[in-house]
Short mmCIF file of C-alpha atoms in Angstrom, two decimals:
data_model
loop_
_atom_site.label_atom_id
_atom_site.label_comp_id
_atom_site.label_asym_id
_atom_site.label_seq_id
_atom_site.Cartn_x
_atom_site.Cartn_y
_atom_site.Cartn_z
CA UNK A 1 -41.76 121.95 229.77
CA UNK A 2 -44.09 124.87 230.46
CA UNK A 3 -45.68 125.02 233.90
CA UNK A 4 -49.04 126.63 234.65
CA UNK A 5 -47.47 129.75 236.17
CA UNK A 6 -45.62 130.37 232.89
CA UNK A 7 -48.82 130.45 230.84
CA UNK A 8 -50.65 133.63 229.92
CA UNK A 9 -52.80 134.95 232.73
CA UNK A 10 -56.40 135.99 232.20
CA UNK A 11 -57.08 139.20 234.10
CA UNK A 12 -60.57 139.37 232.71
CA UNK A 13 -61.58 136.45 234.95
CA UNK A 14 -61.78 138.70 238.01
CA UNK A 15 -63.57 141.44 236.10
CA UNK A 16 -66.37 139.14 235.02
CA UNK A 17 -67.41 138.25 238.53
CA UNK A 18 -67.85 141.84 239.78
CA UNK A 19 -70.19 143.22 237.09
CA UNK A 20 -72.18 140.00 236.90
CA UNK A 21 -73.42 140.06 240.48
CA UNK A 22 -72.60 143.17 242.48
CA UNK A 23 -73.50 145.99 240.01
CA UNK A 24 -77.14 144.97 239.33
CA UNK A 25 -77.92 144.83 243.05
CA UNK A 26 -76.47 148.26 243.76
CA UNK A 27 -78.28 149.86 240.81
CA UNK A 28 -81.59 148.42 241.95
CA UNK A 29 -81.35 149.95 245.40
CA UNK A 30 -79.55 153.20 244.63
CA UNK A 31 -82.27 154.98 242.63
CA UNK A 32 -84.76 154.44 245.45
CA UNK A 33 -82.43 155.63 248.20
CA UNK A 34 -81.40 158.78 246.31
CA UNK A 35 -84.79 160.55 246.30
CA UNK A 36 -85.13 160.07 250.04
CA UNK A 37 -83.37 162.63 252.21
CA UNK A 38 -80.63 160.70 253.99
CA UNK A 39 -80.26 156.90 253.62
CA UNK A 40 -78.49 156.63 256.94
CA UNK A 41 -81.40 158.20 258.93
CA UNK A 42 -84.20 156.16 257.31
CA UNK A 43 -83.33 152.73 258.79
CA UNK A 44 -82.76 154.13 262.28
CA UNK A 45 -85.92 155.70 263.79
CA UNK A 46 -87.66 158.64 262.15
CA UNK A 47 -89.17 157.28 258.95
CA UNK A 48 -90.65 154.03 260.21
CA UNK A 49 -93.63 154.16 257.84
CA UNK A 50 -91.39 154.73 254.82
CA UNK A 51 -89.26 151.66 255.57
CA UNK A 52 -91.71 149.01 254.39
CA UNK A 53 -92.10 150.78 251.03
CA UNK A 54 -88.46 150.47 249.87
CA UNK A 55 -88.07 147.16 251.68
CA UNK A 56 -90.98 145.50 249.90
CA UNK A 57 -89.71 146.49 246.48
CA UNK A 58 -86.09 145.32 246.84
CA UNK A 59 -87.26 142.11 248.50
CA UNK A 60 -89.59 141.33 245.60
CA UNK A 61 -87.12 142.38 242.90
CA UNK A 62 -84.19 140.07 243.78
CA UNK A 63 -86.50 137.02 244.06
CA UNK A 64 -87.54 136.86 240.40
CA UNK A 65 -84.05 137.88 239.25
CA UNK A 66 -82.25 134.67 240.28
CA UNK A 67 -85.19 132.54 239.12
CA UNK A 68 -85.95 134.07 235.72
CA UNK A 69 -82.85 135.96 234.63
CA UNK A 70 -79.61 134.17 233.63
CA UNK A 71 -77.89 135.32 236.84
CA UNK A 72 -77.85 131.87 238.51
CA UNK A 73 -75.63 130.60 235.66
CA UNK A 74 -72.46 132.50 236.67
CA UNK A 75 -72.95 131.57 240.34
CA UNK A 76 -72.05 127.86 239.95
CA UNK A 77 -68.78 128.86 238.24
CA UNK A 78 -66.97 129.97 241.41
CA UNK A 79 -68.45 127.08 243.40
CA UNK A 80 -66.02 124.41 242.06
CA UNK A 81 -63.11 126.39 243.53
CA UNK A 82 -63.75 125.21 247.13
CA UNK A 83 -63.65 121.70 245.59
CA UNK A 84 -65.93 119.58 247.70
CA UNK A 85 -67.01 117.49 244.70
CA UNK A 86 -63.77 117.22 242.67
CA UNK A 87 -62.07 115.52 245.62
CA UNK A 88 -64.31 112.49 245.30
CA UNK A 89 -63.79 112.45 241.56
CA UNK A 90 -60.04 112.28 241.98
CA UNK A 91 -60.35 109.37 244.38
CA UNK A 92 -62.31 107.31 241.87
CA UNK A 93 -60.61 108.40 238.66
CA UNK A 94 -57.06 107.29 239.26
CA UNK A 95 -56.25 107.56 235.54
CA UNK A 96 -57.60 111.07 234.93
CA UNK A 97 -55.07 113.13 236.84
CA UNK A 98 -54.70 115.88 234.24
CA UNK A 99 -58.42 116.63 234.29
CA UNK A 100 -58.28 117.63 237.97
CA UNK A 101 -55.12 119.77 237.76
CA UNK A 102 -56.73 123.05 239.02
CA UNK A 103 -58.42 121.21 241.89
CA UNK A 104 -55.21 119.38 242.81
CA UNK A 105 -53.36 122.70 242.92
CA UNK A 106 -56.04 124.23 245.13
CA UNK A 107 -55.83 121.33 247.59
CA UNK A 108 -52.03 121.43 247.61
CA UNK A 109 -52.07 125.20 248.16
CA UNK A 110 -54.47 124.83 251.07
CA UNK A 111 -52.58 121.94 252.65
CA UNK A 112 -49.17 123.55 252.20
CA UNK A 113 -50.28 127.01 253.30
CA UNK A 114 -47.97 127.15 256.29
CA UNK A 115 -44.96 125.98 254.30
CA UNK A 116 -45.58 128.40 251.44
CA UNK A 117 -46.40 131.36 253.69
CA UNK A 118 -43.11 131.06 255.52
CA UNK A 119 -41.13 130.87 252.30
CA UNK A 120 -43.25 133.52 250.59
CA UNK A 121 -42.94 136.02 253.40
CA UNK A 122 -39.18 135.55 253.36
CA UNK A 123 -38.98 136.14 249.60
CA UNK A 124 -41.15 139.25 249.93
CA UNK A 125 -38.96 140.72 252.65
CA UNK A 126 -35.79 140.08 250.65
CA UNK A 127 -36.95 141.38 247.28
CA UNK A 128 -38.88 144.51 248.19
CA UNK A 129 -37.45 147.24 245.95
CA UNK A 130 -34.03 145.62 245.81
CA UNK A 131 -31.67 144.43 243.11
CA UNK A 132 -30.35 140.92 242.85
CA UNK A 133 -26.82 141.22 244.22
CA UNK A 134 -24.47 139.11 246.32
CA UNK A 135 -26.20 140.12 249.55
CA UNK A 136 -29.74 139.28 248.41
CA UNK A 137 -28.53 135.99 246.92
CA UNK A 138 -27.01 134.98 250.24
CA UNK A 139 -30.19 135.90 252.09
CA UNK A 140 -32.26 133.89 249.61
CA UNK A 141 -30.03 130.82 249.93
CA UNK A 142 -30.26 131.01 253.73
CA UNK A 143 -34.05 131.21 253.45
CA UNK A 144 -34.23 128.12 251.24
CA UNK A 145 -31.97 126.15 253.58
CA UNK A 146 -34.00 127.17 256.65
CA UNK A 147 -37.15 126.07 254.77
CA UNK A 148 -35.63 122.56 254.51
CA UNK A 149 -35.31 122.66 250.74
CA UNK A 150 -31.68 121.60 251.16
CA UNK A 151 -28.28 123.16 250.65
CA UNK A 152 -27.74 121.64 247.21
CA UNK A 153 -30.97 123.06 245.79
CA UNK A 154 -30.39 126.43 247.48
CA UNK A 155 -27.00 126.82 245.84
CA UNK A 156 -28.25 125.63 242.45
CA UNK A 157 -31.18 128.02 242.59
CA UNK A 158 -28.99 130.96 243.57
CA UNK A 159 -26.71 130.21 240.64
CA UNK A 160 -29.58 129.80 238.17
CA UNK A 161 -31.33 132.96 239.34
CA UNK A 162 -28.24 135.13 239.10
CA UNK A 163 -27.24 133.84 235.67
CA UNK A 164 -29.30 136.38 233.72
CA UNK A 165 -30.62 138.65 236.45
CA UNK A 166 -27.60 139.60 238.55
CA UNK A 167 -27.41 143.31 239.45
CA UNK A 168 -30.87 143.85 237.97
CA UNK A 169 -34.18 144.79 239.57
CA UNK A 170 -36.29 141.73 240.31
CA UNK A 171 -39.68 141.34 241.94
CA UNK A 172 -40.90 138.63 244.27
CA UNK A 173 -43.28 137.11 241.70
CA UNK A 174 -40.38 136.48 239.33
CA UNK A 175 -38.41 134.84 242.15
CA UNK A 176 -41.34 132.61 243.10
CA UNK A 177 -41.91 131.49 239.51
CA UNK A 178 -38.22 130.72 239.01
CA UNK A 179 -38.15 128.72 242.26
CA UNK A 180 -41.33 126.81 241.36
CA UNK A 181 -39.92 125.93 237.93
CA UNK A 182 -36.69 124.62 239.43
CA UNK A 183 -38.52 122.47 242.01
CA UNK A 184 -40.98 121.16 239.41
CA UNK A 185 -38.16 120.24 237.03
CA UNK A 186 -36.44 118.28 239.83
CA UNK A 187 -39.54 116.48 241.09
CA UNK A 188 -41.42 115.77 237.87
CA UNK A 189 -39.35 112.65 237.00
CA UNK A 190 -40.11 111.27 240.50
CA UNK A 191 -43.88 111.72 240.24
CA UNK A 192 -45.15 108.14 240.13
CA UNK A 193 -48.51 106.61 240.93
CA UNK A 194 -48.63 103.43 242.96
CA UNK A 195 -49.45 100.94 240.21
CA UNK A 196 -50.57 97.36 240.86
CA UNK A 197 -51.67 96.55 237.32
CA UNK A 198 -48.50 94.65 236.41
CA UNK A 199 -46.59 91.96 238.24
CA UNK A 200 -47.42 88.73 240.07
CA UNK A 201 -50.43 88.13 242.29
CA UNK A 202 -50.62 88.76 245.14
CA UNK A 203 -48.42 91.83 245.29
CA UNK A 204 -46.84 92.44 248.69
CA UNK A 205 -46.54 96.02 249.95
CA UNK A 206 -44.52 96.79 253.10
CA UNK A 207 -45.01 100.05 254.95
CA UNK A 208 -41.92 101.17 256.87
CA UNK A 209 -40.98 104.22 258.91
CA UNK A 210 -40.53 105.43 262.45
CA UNK A 211 -43.29 105.53 265.06
CA UNK A 212 -45.66 108.44 264.59
CA UNK A 213 -44.96 108.95 260.90
CA UNK A 214 -48.46 107.83 259.92
CA UNK A 215 -47.76 104.34 258.50
CA UNK A 216 -50.91 102.65 259.78
CA UNK A 217 -53.19 105.52 258.76
CA UNK A 218 -51.60 105.73 255.32
CA UNK A 219 -52.03 101.97 254.88
CA UNK A 220 -55.72 102.24 255.75
CA UNK A 221 -56.30 105.12 253.32
CA UNK A 222 -54.60 103.24 250.49
CA UNK A 223 -56.73 100.18 251.28
CA UNK A 224 -59.83 102.36 250.91
CA UNK A 225 -58.64 103.60 247.51
CA UNK A 226 -57.89 100.08 246.30
CA UNK A 227 -61.31 98.83 247.42
CA UNK A 228 -62.90 101.60 245.34
CA UNK A 229 -60.99 100.21 242.36
CA UNK A 230 -62.40 96.73 243.00
CA UNK A 231 -59.16 95.17 244.24
CA UNK A 232 -59.20 92.30 246.74
CA UNK A 233 -57.02 93.48 249.62
CA UNK A 234 -55.64 91.82 252.75
CA UNK A 235 -54.22 93.94 255.58
CA UNK A 236 -51.57 92.55 257.95
CA UNK A 237 -50.98 94.01 261.43
CA UNK A 238 -47.22 93.50 261.39
CA UNK A 239 -46.55 96.02 264.16
CA UNK A 240 -46.77 93.36 266.86
CA UNK A 241 -45.04 95.58 269.44
CA UNK A 242 -47.92 98.03 269.92
CA UNK A 243 -51.46 97.05 270.83
CA UNK A 244 -52.67 100.45 269.63
CA UNK A 245 -51.32 99.81 266.13
CA UNK A 246 -53.10 96.45 265.93
CA UNK A 247 -56.39 97.94 267.10
CA UNK A 248 -56.01 100.89 264.75
CA UNK A 249 -55.58 98.60 261.75
CA UNK A 250 -58.63 96.57 262.80
CA UNK A 251 -60.66 99.78 262.85
CA UNK A 252 -59.48 100.55 259.32
CA UNK A 253 -60.44 97.00 258.34
CA UNK A 254 -64.00 97.55 259.57
CA UNK A 255 -64.19 100.98 257.95
CA UNK A 256 -63.01 99.73 254.55
CA UNK A 257 -64.54 96.23 254.86
CA UNK A 258 -61.10 94.69 254.40
CA UNK A 259 -59.96 91.49 256.21
CA UNK A 260 -57.13 91.96 258.72
CA UNK A 261 -54.66 89.32 259.92
CA UNK A 262 -53.34 90.01 263.41
CA UNK A 263 -51.73 88.15 266.31
CA UNK A 264 -51.11 88.75 269.98
CA UNK A 265 -48.69 91.44 271.14
CA UNK A 266 -45.07 90.36 270.90
CA UNK A 267 -45.70 87.73 268.22
CA UNK A 268 -43.10 87.12 265.54
CA UNK A 269 -43.82 89.61 262.77
CA UNK A 270 -41.83 87.62 260.20
CA UNK A 271 -43.89 84.48 260.89
CA UNK A 272 -47.07 86.55 260.56
CA UNK A 273 -45.89 87.85 257.18
CA UNK A 274 -45.18 84.28 255.99
CA UNK A 275 -48.66 83.05 257.00
CA UNK A 276 -50.35 86.11 255.48
CA UNK A 277 -48.74 85.50 252.09
CA UNK A 278 -49.75 81.83 252.17
CA UNK A 279 -53.36 82.75 252.96
CA UNK A 280 -53.42 85.45 250.27
CA UNK A 281 -52.34 82.94 247.63
CA UNK A 282 -55.01 80.48 248.73
CA UNK A 283 -57.81 83.08 248.75
CA UNK A 284 -56.88 84.85 245.52
CA UNK A 285 -55.98 88.16 247.13
CA UNK A 286 -54.70 90.84 244.76
CA UNK A 287 -52.70 92.98 247.18
CA UNK A 288 -51.25 92.49 250.67
CA UNK A 289 -50.72 95.68 252.68
CA UNK A 290 -48.44 94.92 255.62
CA UNK A 291 -47.81 97.29 258.50
CA UNK A 292 -44.47 97.04 260.33
CA UNK A 293 -43.25 98.20 263.70
CA UNK A 294 -41.98 101.75 263.87
CA UNK A 295 -38.21 101.59 264.11
CA UNK A 296 -35.75 104.30 264.92
CA UNK A 297 -33.14 104.29 262.21
CA UNK A 298 -30.33 104.22 264.80
CA UNK A 299 -31.55 101.00 266.49
CA UNK A 300 -29.67 98.26 264.64
CA UNK A 301 -31.46 95.35 266.32
CA UNK A 302 -34.88 96.66 265.28
CA UNK A 303 -33.74 97.29 261.74
CA UNK A 304 -32.47 93.70 261.64
CA UNK A 305 -36.01 92.47 262.40
CA UNK A 306 -37.20 94.37 259.34
CA UNK A 307 -34.56 92.63 257.24
CA UNK A 308 -35.82 89.31 258.62
CA UNK A 309 -39.38 90.06 257.42
CA UNK A 310 -38.05 90.71 253.94
CA UNK A 311 -36.04 87.45 253.94
CA UNK A 312 -39.01 85.35 255.11
CA UNK A 313 -41.32 86.82 252.45
CA UNK A 314 -38.78 86.01 249.75
CA UNK A 315 -38.91 82.32 250.73
CA UNK A 316 -42.40 82.15 249.21
CA UNK A 317 -41.91 84.69 246.45
CA UNK A 318 -38.42 85.70 245.38
CA UNK A 319 -39.74 88.90 243.77
CA UNK A 320 -41.48 90.02 246.99
CA UNK A 321 -41.89 92.48 248.56
CA UNK A 322 -42.94 94.22 245.37
CA UNK A 323 -43.29 97.65 246.96
CA UNK A 324 -41.59 99.00 250.10
CA UNK A 325 -43.15 102.34 250.94
CA UNK A 326 -41.34 104.65 253.32
CA UNK A 327 -43.74 106.94 255.18
CA UNK A 328 -42.04 110.15 256.28
CA UNK A 329 -43.38 112.79 258.65
CA UNK A 330 -42.73 116.26 257.22
CA UNK A 331 -42.53 117.80 260.69
CA UNK A 332 -39.19 116.08 261.41
CA UNK A 333 -37.40 118.33 258.92
CA UNK A 334 -33.87 117.32 257.97
CA UNK A 335 -34.09 114.17 260.14
CA UNK A 336 -36.10 112.69 257.27
CA UNK A 337 -32.84 112.40 255.32
CA UNK A 338 -31.24 110.01 257.84
CA UNK A 339 -34.48 108.01 258.07
CA UNK A 340 -34.62 107.58 254.29
CA UNK A 341 -30.99 106.50 254.16
CA UNK A 342 -31.42 103.85 256.89
CA UNK A 343 -34.64 102.31 255.56
CA UNK A 344 -33.32 102.34 252.02
CA UNK A 345 -30.39 100.20 253.16
CA UNK A 346 -32.41 97.87 255.40
CA UNK A 347 -35.50 97.18 253.31
CA UNK A 348 -34.82 98.45 249.79
CA UNK A 349 -37.36 101.30 249.79
CA UNK A 350 -39.09 101.66 246.41
CA UNK A 351 -41.19 104.78 246.99
CA UNK A 352 -42.18 107.58 249.35
CA UNK A 353 -45.28 108.93 251.04
CA UNK A 354 -44.87 112.16 252.99
CA UNK A 355 -47.50 112.95 255.61
CA UNK A 356 -48.49 115.92 257.80
CA UNK A 357 -47.60 118.52 255.21
CA UNK A 358 -50.65 120.48 256.34
CA UNK A 359 -49.38 120.86 259.90
CA UNK A 360 -45.85 122.08 259.36
CA UNK A 361 -43.92 125.00 257.94
CA UNK A 362 -41.20 122.57 256.81
CA UNK A 363 -42.75 120.90 253.77
CA UNK A 364 -39.66 121.66 251.70
CA UNK A 365 -37.90 118.61 253.18
CA UNK A 366 -39.60 116.47 250.52
CA UNK A 367 -37.54 118.35 247.93
CA UNK A 368 -34.31 117.68 249.87
CA UNK A 369 -35.07 113.94 250.27
CA UNK A 370 -35.95 113.56 246.60
CA UNK A 371 -32.92 115.53 245.47
CA UNK A 372 -30.62 113.24 247.44
CA UNK A 373 -32.14 109.77 247.00
CA UNK A 374 -34.20 110.11 243.79
CA UNK A 375 -36.96 107.92 245.18
CA UNK A 376 -40.38 107.90 243.46
CA UNK A 377 -43.06 109.90 245.30
CA UNK A 378 -46.50 108.25 245.38
CA UNK A 379 -48.64 110.30 247.74
CA UNK A 380 -48.54 113.29 250.06
CA UNK A 381 -50.79 113.73 253.07
CA UNK A 382 -52.37 117.16 253.47
CA UNK A 383 -55.11 116.35 255.98
CA UNK A 384 -56.82 113.71 258.07
CA UNK A 385 -59.44 112.47 255.60
CA UNK A 386 -59.03 109.68 253.05
CA UNK A 387 -59.33 112.26 250.27
CA UNK A 388 -56.43 114.19 251.82
CA UNK A 389 -53.98 111.47 250.78
CA UNK A 390 -53.33 112.90 247.31
CA UNK A 391 -51.49 111.47 244.34
CA UNK A 392 -48.27 113.44 244.16
CA UNK A 393 -48.20 116.10 241.45
CA UNK A 394 -44.86 117.85 240.98
CA UNK A 395 -46.21 120.94 239.24
CA UNK A 396 -48.92 121.62 241.83
CA UNK A 397 -46.58 120.88 244.72
CA UNK A 398 -43.89 123.23 243.39
CA UNK A 399 -46.36 126.03 242.77
CA UNK A 400 -47.88 125.63 246.23
CA UNK A 401 -44.50 125.56 248.00
CA UNK A 402 -43.42 128.73 246.15
CA UNK A 403 -46.66 130.45 247.17
CA UNK A 404 -47.98 130.96 243.63
CA UNK A 405 -51.64 131.33 242.76
CA UNK A 406 -53.05 129.86 239.59
#
């Protein structure tokens, strides 16, 4: 497979912008400033009467230019790069992922800036006018491990990089592209959209993870996306241990106009799940999104309560829960590995969402978790807004982590 950083680059793109806008403006002003004595003295004090003359002409000249000449046409071309509009398009067009590839990469690059800058600066410092030898390979492997990409990937990458390049000059761009290709190759098979088109109705989705990982917020954002697709959704406040979690889900219910089932603090979460499924069947709900209490993976009694929820749901539908989404906080680094292992054993995790990738320099942990458990990746969170919960894209993620530009 050929990734975007392996395709031919178009250097003429940058050259087109400069002559199209900057050169005409300078040429219009320059011939009028040259006949005058010194352009620096004119605007200050002495030639006050001469100022209005050149000012009136340049002010009049640029006005008709953008209106009559074809100059406004190139201006909208750079505007899509900040991507205010394409974000909304991606939210609505769940099937047209390939159409928004440049915009996805831009959002990933922006959200993962801290992660990529740390890794990129390290690569730059290692491969500045140096050959690829045993010393530089060791430094590179240490950098990848400290960036939470994992020991296994670090060793594999060092071996792959040195296969054809050992004892040869190598630049940082080549290292970044090789790293991005390796990460993309690993993650591409795990890139999987959350699909509710097949299976029984209603489909039950459990959100699991430790406190503070962003479960409730992620649930609310997914509810908003599903409502845009015309799905009938029911949200369940299964975190009955925290009043704040219940209230937060109710706020998301009002914001997305989605019904929420909740009970008093300390209520039995398994009983709530049973009643929610019964109501969903009666009302023709398409999807149940159920929040659960944040559990530390080393608290066996709390993990047992999660197992109880799963058992109770299965009494009504043997195939449920149909999706168990583990929400991981990228800022916890390598601790995400032990969390994934515990929740995979307790609840049969079927997919991942990794949040807070915009606020950490440790985004590489997603690579380590995927490399070890091979769990599908549905979304990554790169901001606070609903549009910042992005469908995972392996190519864009790998390029952003490696600090490449399109």
